[in-house]
CSV table of C-alpha atoms and ligand atoms in Angstrom, one decimal:
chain,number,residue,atom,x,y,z
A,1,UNK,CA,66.6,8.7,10.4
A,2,UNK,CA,63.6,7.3,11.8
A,3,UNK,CA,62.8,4.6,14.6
A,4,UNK,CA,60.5,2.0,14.4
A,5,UNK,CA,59.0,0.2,17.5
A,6,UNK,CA,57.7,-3.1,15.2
A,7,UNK,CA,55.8,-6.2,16.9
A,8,UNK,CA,56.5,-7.7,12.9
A,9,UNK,CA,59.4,-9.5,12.5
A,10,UNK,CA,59.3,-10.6,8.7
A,11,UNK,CA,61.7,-10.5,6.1
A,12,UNK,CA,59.1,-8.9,3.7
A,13,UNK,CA,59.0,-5.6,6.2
A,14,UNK,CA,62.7,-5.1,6.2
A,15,UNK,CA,62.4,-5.4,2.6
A,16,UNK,CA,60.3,-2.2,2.8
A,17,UNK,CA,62.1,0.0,5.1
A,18,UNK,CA,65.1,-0.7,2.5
A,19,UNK,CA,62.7,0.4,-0.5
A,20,UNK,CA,61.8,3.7,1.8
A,21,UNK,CA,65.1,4.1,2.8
A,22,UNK,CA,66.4,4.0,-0.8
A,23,UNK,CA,64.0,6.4,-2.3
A,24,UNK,CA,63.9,8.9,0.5
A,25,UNK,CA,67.6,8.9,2.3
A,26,UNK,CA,65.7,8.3,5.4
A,27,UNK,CA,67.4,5.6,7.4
A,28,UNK,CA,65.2,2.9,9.2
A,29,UNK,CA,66.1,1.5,12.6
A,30,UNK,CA,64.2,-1.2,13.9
A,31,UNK,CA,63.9,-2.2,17.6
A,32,UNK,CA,62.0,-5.3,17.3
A,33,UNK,CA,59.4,-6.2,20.4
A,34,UNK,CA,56.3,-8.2,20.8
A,35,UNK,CA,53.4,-6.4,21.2
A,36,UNK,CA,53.2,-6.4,24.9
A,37,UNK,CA,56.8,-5.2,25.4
A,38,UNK,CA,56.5,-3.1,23.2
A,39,UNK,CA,53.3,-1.2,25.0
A,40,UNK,CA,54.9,-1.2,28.6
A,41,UNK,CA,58.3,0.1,26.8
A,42,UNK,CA,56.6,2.9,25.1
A,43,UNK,CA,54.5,3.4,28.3
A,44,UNK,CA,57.7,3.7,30.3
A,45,UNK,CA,59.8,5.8,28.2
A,46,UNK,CA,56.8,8.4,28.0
A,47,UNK,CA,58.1,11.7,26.3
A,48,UNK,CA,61.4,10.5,26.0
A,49,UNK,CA,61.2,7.8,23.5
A,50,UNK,CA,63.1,7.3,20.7
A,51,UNK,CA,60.2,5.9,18.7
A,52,UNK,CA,58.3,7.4,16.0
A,53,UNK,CA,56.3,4.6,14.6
A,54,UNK,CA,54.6,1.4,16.1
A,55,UNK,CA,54.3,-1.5,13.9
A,56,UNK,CA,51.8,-4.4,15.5
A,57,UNK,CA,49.9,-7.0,14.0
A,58,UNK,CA,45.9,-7.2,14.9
A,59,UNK,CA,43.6,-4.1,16.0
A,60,UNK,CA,43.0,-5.2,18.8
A,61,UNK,CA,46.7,-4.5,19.9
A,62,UNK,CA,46.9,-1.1,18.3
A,63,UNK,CA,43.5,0.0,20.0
A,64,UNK,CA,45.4,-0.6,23.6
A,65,UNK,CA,48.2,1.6,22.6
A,66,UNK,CA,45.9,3.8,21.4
A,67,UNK,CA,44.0,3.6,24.7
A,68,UNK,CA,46.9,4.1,26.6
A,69,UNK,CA,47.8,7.6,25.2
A,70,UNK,CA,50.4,6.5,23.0
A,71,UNK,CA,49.6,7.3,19.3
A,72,UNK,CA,48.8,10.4,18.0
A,73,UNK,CA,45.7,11.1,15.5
A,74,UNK,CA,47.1,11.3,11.8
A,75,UNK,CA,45.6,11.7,8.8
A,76,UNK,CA,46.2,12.8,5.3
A,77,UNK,CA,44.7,12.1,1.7
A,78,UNK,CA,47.3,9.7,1.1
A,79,UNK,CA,46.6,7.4,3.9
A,80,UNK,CA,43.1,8.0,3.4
A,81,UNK,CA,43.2,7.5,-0.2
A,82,UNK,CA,45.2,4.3,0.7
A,83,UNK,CA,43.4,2.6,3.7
A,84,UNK,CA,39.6,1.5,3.3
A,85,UNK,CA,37.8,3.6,6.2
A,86,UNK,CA,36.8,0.3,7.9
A,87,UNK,CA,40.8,-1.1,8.1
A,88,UNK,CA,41.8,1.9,10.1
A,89,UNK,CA,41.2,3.9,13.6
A,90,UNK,CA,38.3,6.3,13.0
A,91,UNK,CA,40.4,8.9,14.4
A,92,UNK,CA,44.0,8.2,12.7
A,93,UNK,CA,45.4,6.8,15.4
A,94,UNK,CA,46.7,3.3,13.5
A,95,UNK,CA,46.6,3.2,9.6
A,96,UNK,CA,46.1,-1.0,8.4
A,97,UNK,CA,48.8,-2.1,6.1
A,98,UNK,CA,47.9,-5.4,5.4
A,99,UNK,CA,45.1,-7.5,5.6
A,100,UNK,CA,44.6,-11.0,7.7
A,101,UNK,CA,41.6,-13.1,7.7
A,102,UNK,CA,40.4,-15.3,10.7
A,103,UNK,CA,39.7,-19.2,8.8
A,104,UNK,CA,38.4,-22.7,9.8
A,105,UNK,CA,41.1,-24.9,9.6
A,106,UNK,CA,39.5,-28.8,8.4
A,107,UNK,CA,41.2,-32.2,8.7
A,108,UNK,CA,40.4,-33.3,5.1
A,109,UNK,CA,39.9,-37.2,5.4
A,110,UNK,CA,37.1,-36.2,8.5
A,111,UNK,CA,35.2,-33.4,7.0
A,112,UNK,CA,33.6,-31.8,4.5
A,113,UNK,CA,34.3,-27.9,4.1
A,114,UNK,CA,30.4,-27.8,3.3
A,115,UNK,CA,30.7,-29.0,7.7
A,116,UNK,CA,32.7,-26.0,8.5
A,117,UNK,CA,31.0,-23.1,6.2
A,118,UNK,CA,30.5,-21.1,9.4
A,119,UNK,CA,31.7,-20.3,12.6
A,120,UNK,CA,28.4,-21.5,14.0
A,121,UNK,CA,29.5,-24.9,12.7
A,122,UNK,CA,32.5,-24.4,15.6
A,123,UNK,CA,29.8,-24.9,17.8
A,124,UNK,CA,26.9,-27.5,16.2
A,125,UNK,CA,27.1,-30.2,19.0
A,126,UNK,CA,28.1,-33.0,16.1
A,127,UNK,CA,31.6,-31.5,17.3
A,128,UNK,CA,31.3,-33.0,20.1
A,129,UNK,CA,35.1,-33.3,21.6
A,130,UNK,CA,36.3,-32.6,18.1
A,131,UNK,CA,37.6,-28.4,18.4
A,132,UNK,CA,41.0,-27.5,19.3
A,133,UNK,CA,41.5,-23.6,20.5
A,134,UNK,CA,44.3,-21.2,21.1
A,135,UNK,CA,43.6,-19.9,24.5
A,136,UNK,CA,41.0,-16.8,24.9
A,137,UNK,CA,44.0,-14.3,26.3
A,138,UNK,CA,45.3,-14.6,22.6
A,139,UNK,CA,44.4,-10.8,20.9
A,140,UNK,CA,43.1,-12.8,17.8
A,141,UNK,CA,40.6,-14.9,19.8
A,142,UNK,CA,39.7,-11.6,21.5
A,143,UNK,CA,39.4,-9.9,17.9
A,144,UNK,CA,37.1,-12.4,16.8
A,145,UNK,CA,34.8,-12.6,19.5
A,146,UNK,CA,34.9,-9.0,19.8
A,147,UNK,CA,33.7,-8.7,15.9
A,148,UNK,CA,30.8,-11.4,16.9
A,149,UNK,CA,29.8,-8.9,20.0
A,150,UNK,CA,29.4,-6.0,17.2
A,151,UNK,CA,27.3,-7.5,15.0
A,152,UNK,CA,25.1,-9.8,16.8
A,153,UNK,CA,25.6,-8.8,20.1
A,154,UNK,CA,26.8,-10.3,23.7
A,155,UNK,CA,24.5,-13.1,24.4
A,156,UNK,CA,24.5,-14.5,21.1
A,157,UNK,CA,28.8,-14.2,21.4
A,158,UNK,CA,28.2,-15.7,24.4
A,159,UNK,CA,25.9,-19.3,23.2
A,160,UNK,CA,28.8,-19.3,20.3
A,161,UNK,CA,31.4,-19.1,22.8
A,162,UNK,CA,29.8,-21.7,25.0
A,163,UNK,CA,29.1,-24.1,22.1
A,164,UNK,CA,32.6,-24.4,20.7
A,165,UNK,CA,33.6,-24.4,24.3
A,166,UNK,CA,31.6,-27.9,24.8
A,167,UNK,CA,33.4,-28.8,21.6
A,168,UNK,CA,37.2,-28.9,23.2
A,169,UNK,CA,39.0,-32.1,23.2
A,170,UNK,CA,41.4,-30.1,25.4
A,171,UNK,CA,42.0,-27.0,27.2
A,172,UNK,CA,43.3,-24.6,24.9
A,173,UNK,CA,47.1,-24.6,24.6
A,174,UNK,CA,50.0,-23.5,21.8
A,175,UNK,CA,50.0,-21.4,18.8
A,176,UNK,CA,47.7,-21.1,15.9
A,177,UNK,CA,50.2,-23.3,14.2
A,178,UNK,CA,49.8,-25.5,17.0
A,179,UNK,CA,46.2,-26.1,16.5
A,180,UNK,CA,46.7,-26.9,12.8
A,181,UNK,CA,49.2,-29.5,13.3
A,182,UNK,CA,47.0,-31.3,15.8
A,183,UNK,CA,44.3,-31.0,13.6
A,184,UNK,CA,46.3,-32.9,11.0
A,185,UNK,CA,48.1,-35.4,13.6
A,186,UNK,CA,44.0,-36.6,13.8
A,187,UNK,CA,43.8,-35.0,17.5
A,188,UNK,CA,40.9,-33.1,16.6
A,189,UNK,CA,38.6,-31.8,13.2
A,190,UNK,CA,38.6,-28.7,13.0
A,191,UNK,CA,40.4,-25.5,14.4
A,192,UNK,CA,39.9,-21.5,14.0
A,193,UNK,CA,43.3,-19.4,13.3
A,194,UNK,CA,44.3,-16.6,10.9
A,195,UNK,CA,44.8,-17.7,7.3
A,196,UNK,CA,48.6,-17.3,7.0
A,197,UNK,CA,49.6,-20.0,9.1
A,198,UNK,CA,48.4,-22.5,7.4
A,199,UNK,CA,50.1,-20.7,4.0
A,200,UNK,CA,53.2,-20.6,6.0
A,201,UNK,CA,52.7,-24.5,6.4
A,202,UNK,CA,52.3,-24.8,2.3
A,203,UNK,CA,55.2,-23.1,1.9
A,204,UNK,CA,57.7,-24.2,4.0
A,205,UNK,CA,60.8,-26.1,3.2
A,206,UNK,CA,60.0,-29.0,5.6
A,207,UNK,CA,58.2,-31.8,3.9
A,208,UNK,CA,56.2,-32.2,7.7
A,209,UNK,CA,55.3,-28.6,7.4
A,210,UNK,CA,53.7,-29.6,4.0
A,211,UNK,CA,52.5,-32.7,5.0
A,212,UNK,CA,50.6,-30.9,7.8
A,213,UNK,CA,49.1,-28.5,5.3
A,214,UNK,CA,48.3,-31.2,2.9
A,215,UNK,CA,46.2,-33.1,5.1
A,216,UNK,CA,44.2,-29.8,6.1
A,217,UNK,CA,41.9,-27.4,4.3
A,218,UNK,CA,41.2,-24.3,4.9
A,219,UNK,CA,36.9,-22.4,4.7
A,220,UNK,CA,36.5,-18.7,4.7
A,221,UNK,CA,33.3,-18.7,7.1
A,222,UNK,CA,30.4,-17.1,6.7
A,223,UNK,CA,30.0,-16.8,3.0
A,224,UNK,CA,26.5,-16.7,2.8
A,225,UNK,CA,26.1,-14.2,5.7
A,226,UNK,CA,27.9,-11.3,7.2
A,227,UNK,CA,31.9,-12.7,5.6
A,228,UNK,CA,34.8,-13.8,7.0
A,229,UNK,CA,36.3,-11.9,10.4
A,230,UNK,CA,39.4,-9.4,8.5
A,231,UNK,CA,41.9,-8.0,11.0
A,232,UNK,CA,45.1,-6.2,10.2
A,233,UNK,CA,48.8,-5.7,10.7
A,234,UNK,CA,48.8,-1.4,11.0
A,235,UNK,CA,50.7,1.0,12.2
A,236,UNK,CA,50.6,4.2,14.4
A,237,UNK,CA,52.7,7.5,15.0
A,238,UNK,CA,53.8,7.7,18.7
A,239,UNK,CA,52.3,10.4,20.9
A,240,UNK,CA,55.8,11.9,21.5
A,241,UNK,CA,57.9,11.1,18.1
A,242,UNK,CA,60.6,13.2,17.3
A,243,UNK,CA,60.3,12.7,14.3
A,244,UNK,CA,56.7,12.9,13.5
A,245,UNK,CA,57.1,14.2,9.5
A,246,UNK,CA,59.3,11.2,8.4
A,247,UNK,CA,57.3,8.9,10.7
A,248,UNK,CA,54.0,10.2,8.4
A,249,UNK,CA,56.1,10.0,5.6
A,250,UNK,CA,56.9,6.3,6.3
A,251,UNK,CA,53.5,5.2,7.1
A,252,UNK,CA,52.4,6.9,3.6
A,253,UNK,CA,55.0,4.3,2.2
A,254,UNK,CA,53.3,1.1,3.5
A,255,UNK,CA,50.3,1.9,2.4
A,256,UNK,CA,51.8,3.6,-1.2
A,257,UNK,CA,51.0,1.4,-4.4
A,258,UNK,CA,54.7,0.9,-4.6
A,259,UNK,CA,55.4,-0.2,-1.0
A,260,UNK,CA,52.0,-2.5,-1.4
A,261,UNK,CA,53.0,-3.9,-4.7
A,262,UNK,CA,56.9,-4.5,-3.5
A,263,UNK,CA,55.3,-7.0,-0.2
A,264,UNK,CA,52.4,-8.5,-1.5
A,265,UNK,CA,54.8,-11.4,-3.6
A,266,UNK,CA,56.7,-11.5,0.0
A,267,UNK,CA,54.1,-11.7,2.4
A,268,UNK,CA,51.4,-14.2,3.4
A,269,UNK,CA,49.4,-12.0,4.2
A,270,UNK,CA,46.5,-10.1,1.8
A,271,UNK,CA,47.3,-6.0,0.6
A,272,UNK,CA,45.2,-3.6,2.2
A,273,UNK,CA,43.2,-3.0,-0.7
A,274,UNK,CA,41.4,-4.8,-3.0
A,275,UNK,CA,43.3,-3.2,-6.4
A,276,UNK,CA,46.7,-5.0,-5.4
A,277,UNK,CA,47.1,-8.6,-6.1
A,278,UNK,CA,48.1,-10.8,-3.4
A,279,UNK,CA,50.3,-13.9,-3.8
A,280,UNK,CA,50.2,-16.1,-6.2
A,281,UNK,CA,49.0,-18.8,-3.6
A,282,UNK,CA,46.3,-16.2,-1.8
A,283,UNK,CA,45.2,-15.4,-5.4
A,284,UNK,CA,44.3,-18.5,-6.4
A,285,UNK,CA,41.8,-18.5,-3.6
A,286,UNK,CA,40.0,-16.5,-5.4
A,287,UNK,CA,37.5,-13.6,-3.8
A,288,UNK,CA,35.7,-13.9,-0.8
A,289,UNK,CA,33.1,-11.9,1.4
A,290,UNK,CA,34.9,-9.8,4.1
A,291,UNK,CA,32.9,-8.8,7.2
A,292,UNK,CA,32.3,-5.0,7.3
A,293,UNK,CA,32.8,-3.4,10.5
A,294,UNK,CA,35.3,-1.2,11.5
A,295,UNK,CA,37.6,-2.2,13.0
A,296,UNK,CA,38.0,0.7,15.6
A,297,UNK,CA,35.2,-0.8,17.5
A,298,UNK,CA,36.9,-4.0,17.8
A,299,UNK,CA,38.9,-2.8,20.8
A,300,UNK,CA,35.7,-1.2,23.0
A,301,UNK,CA,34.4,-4.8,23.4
A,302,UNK,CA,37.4,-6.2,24.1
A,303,UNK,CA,37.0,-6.2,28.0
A,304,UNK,CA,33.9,-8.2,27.2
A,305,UNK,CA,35.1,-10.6,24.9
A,306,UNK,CA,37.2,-11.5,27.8
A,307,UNK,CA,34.5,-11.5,30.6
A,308,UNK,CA,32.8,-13.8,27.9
A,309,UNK,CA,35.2,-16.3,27.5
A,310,UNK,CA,35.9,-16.8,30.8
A,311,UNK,CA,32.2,-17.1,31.9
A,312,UNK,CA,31.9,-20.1,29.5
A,313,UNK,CA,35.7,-21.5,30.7
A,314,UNK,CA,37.2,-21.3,27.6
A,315,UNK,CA,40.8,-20.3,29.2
B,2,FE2,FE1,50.2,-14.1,14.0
């Protein structure tokens, strides 16, 4: 047996820990938990927990487990072989599995995705009372912001933040999904949230869903410059797991062409490395420029992502 302490709650992810559990005679158990919960549980059971292996989606949440003595430092040739250097800690602590990007969301009969080729356009004042925006606390808004910090540094993350800021039509409420169906409802022209929501939209069985999606296109930003902000679901062995071999053993598996080639139909999301095909609906995208940092460093400017959004009010 061995436990996993997942923030993932996906059909496609069960699938997986069958396939493991199937080829190996290792059992699986799950104890779902959102990312938060899952940190102050982990934190509370100290060396007595039952978990061997934290699943969470963004970097930015592994990095505070990782922060808060958590995770242990793995590595192997197979996860390194597996996992491009910049999708993983730099010291082992969390391994990516999958791949998310961060995309402008467009109302279609408003604007032109030539409008919306950058996250600069988020904040040209033409705009004007025409962004919607998750709130600032959200770990992807922190990401993001935290990528901008790295690359061009504070006070330039700060005049973006500001700009798109003076942009609101609201304060920032709801989920990313929330932001795309207020987009499409005409509330607002354009929104920023991670590509699989609006892919979940396309997909659903609800006509509204689709509806919603129809109306809606989606821009990789930053094509012609540094590429589009890439986070990723990962995954971590726990500073005191029992069961440290199998949970290495399992973490090998997500990132194993097998394990990545059994998801990739079944998840919206994009496989950790370029060689895998994603969906057929992520596919036909086609290929686009990924921003290249690591993402280790995502989580050492995360205090002042948040000092920055707050200076400029975006809640
Ligand atoms: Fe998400």
């Amino acid at each position: 047996m061995v436990n996993v302490y997942s923030a993932r709650h996906y059909d496609s992810d069960r699938a997986l820990y069958a396939a493991f559990e199937q080829a190996t005679g290792i059992a699986v158990r799950v104890l779902p938990a959102n990312a938060e919960q899952l940190l102050e549980r982990l934190r509370a059971e100290g060396e007595a927990t039952e978990a061997d292996l934290v699943v969470a989606a963004d970097a930015g949440n592994l990095w505070r487990i990782k922060e808060a003595g958590l995770l242990q430092n793995v590595t192997t040739p197979a996860l390194e072989a597996g996992v491009p250097a910049r999708l993983r800690d730099g010291d082992g602590a969390y391994w990516g599995f999958t791949k998310r990007a961060r995309v402008i969301v467009y109302r279609k009969d408003a604007v032109q995705p030539a409008q919306v080729a950058n996250y600069d356009d988020l904040a040209n004042p033409r705009f004007r009372g025409q962004i919607v925006m998750r709130s600032s606390t959200n770990t992807y808004q922190l990401s993001t912001l935290a990528s901008r910090i790295e690359r061009l540094g504070a006070e330039n993350a700060r005049a973006w933040a500001a700009g798109v800021r003076a942009n609101f039509v609201r304060d920032p409420q709801g989920s990313d999904t929330d932001q795309i169906k207020a987009v499409a409802a005409g509330e607002a022209q354009a929104t920023l949230v991670n590509h699989y929501y609006h892919f979940r939209l396309m997909r659903s069985e609800d006509p509204a869903d689709r509806e919603v999606a129809a109306k809606t296109g989606i821009v990789f930003p930053d094509q012609a410059g540094a590429g589009t902000h890439i986070n990723i679901s990962g995954a971590g062995v726990t500073a005191h797991a029992k069961r440290r071999d199998r949970a290495v053993q399992l973490l090998e598996y997500l990132v194993s062409d097998e394990a990545q080639t059994l998801l990739a139909p079944m998840n919206v999301e994009f496989p950790i490395r370029p060689a895998i095909a994603p969906a057929p609906d992520l596919a036909a995208l086609g290929a686009f420029k990924e921003e290249d940092i690591a993402l280790g460093v995502l989580g050492r400017h995360q205090a002042e992502a948040a000092r920055i959004f707050e200076e400029v009010g975006w809640r």
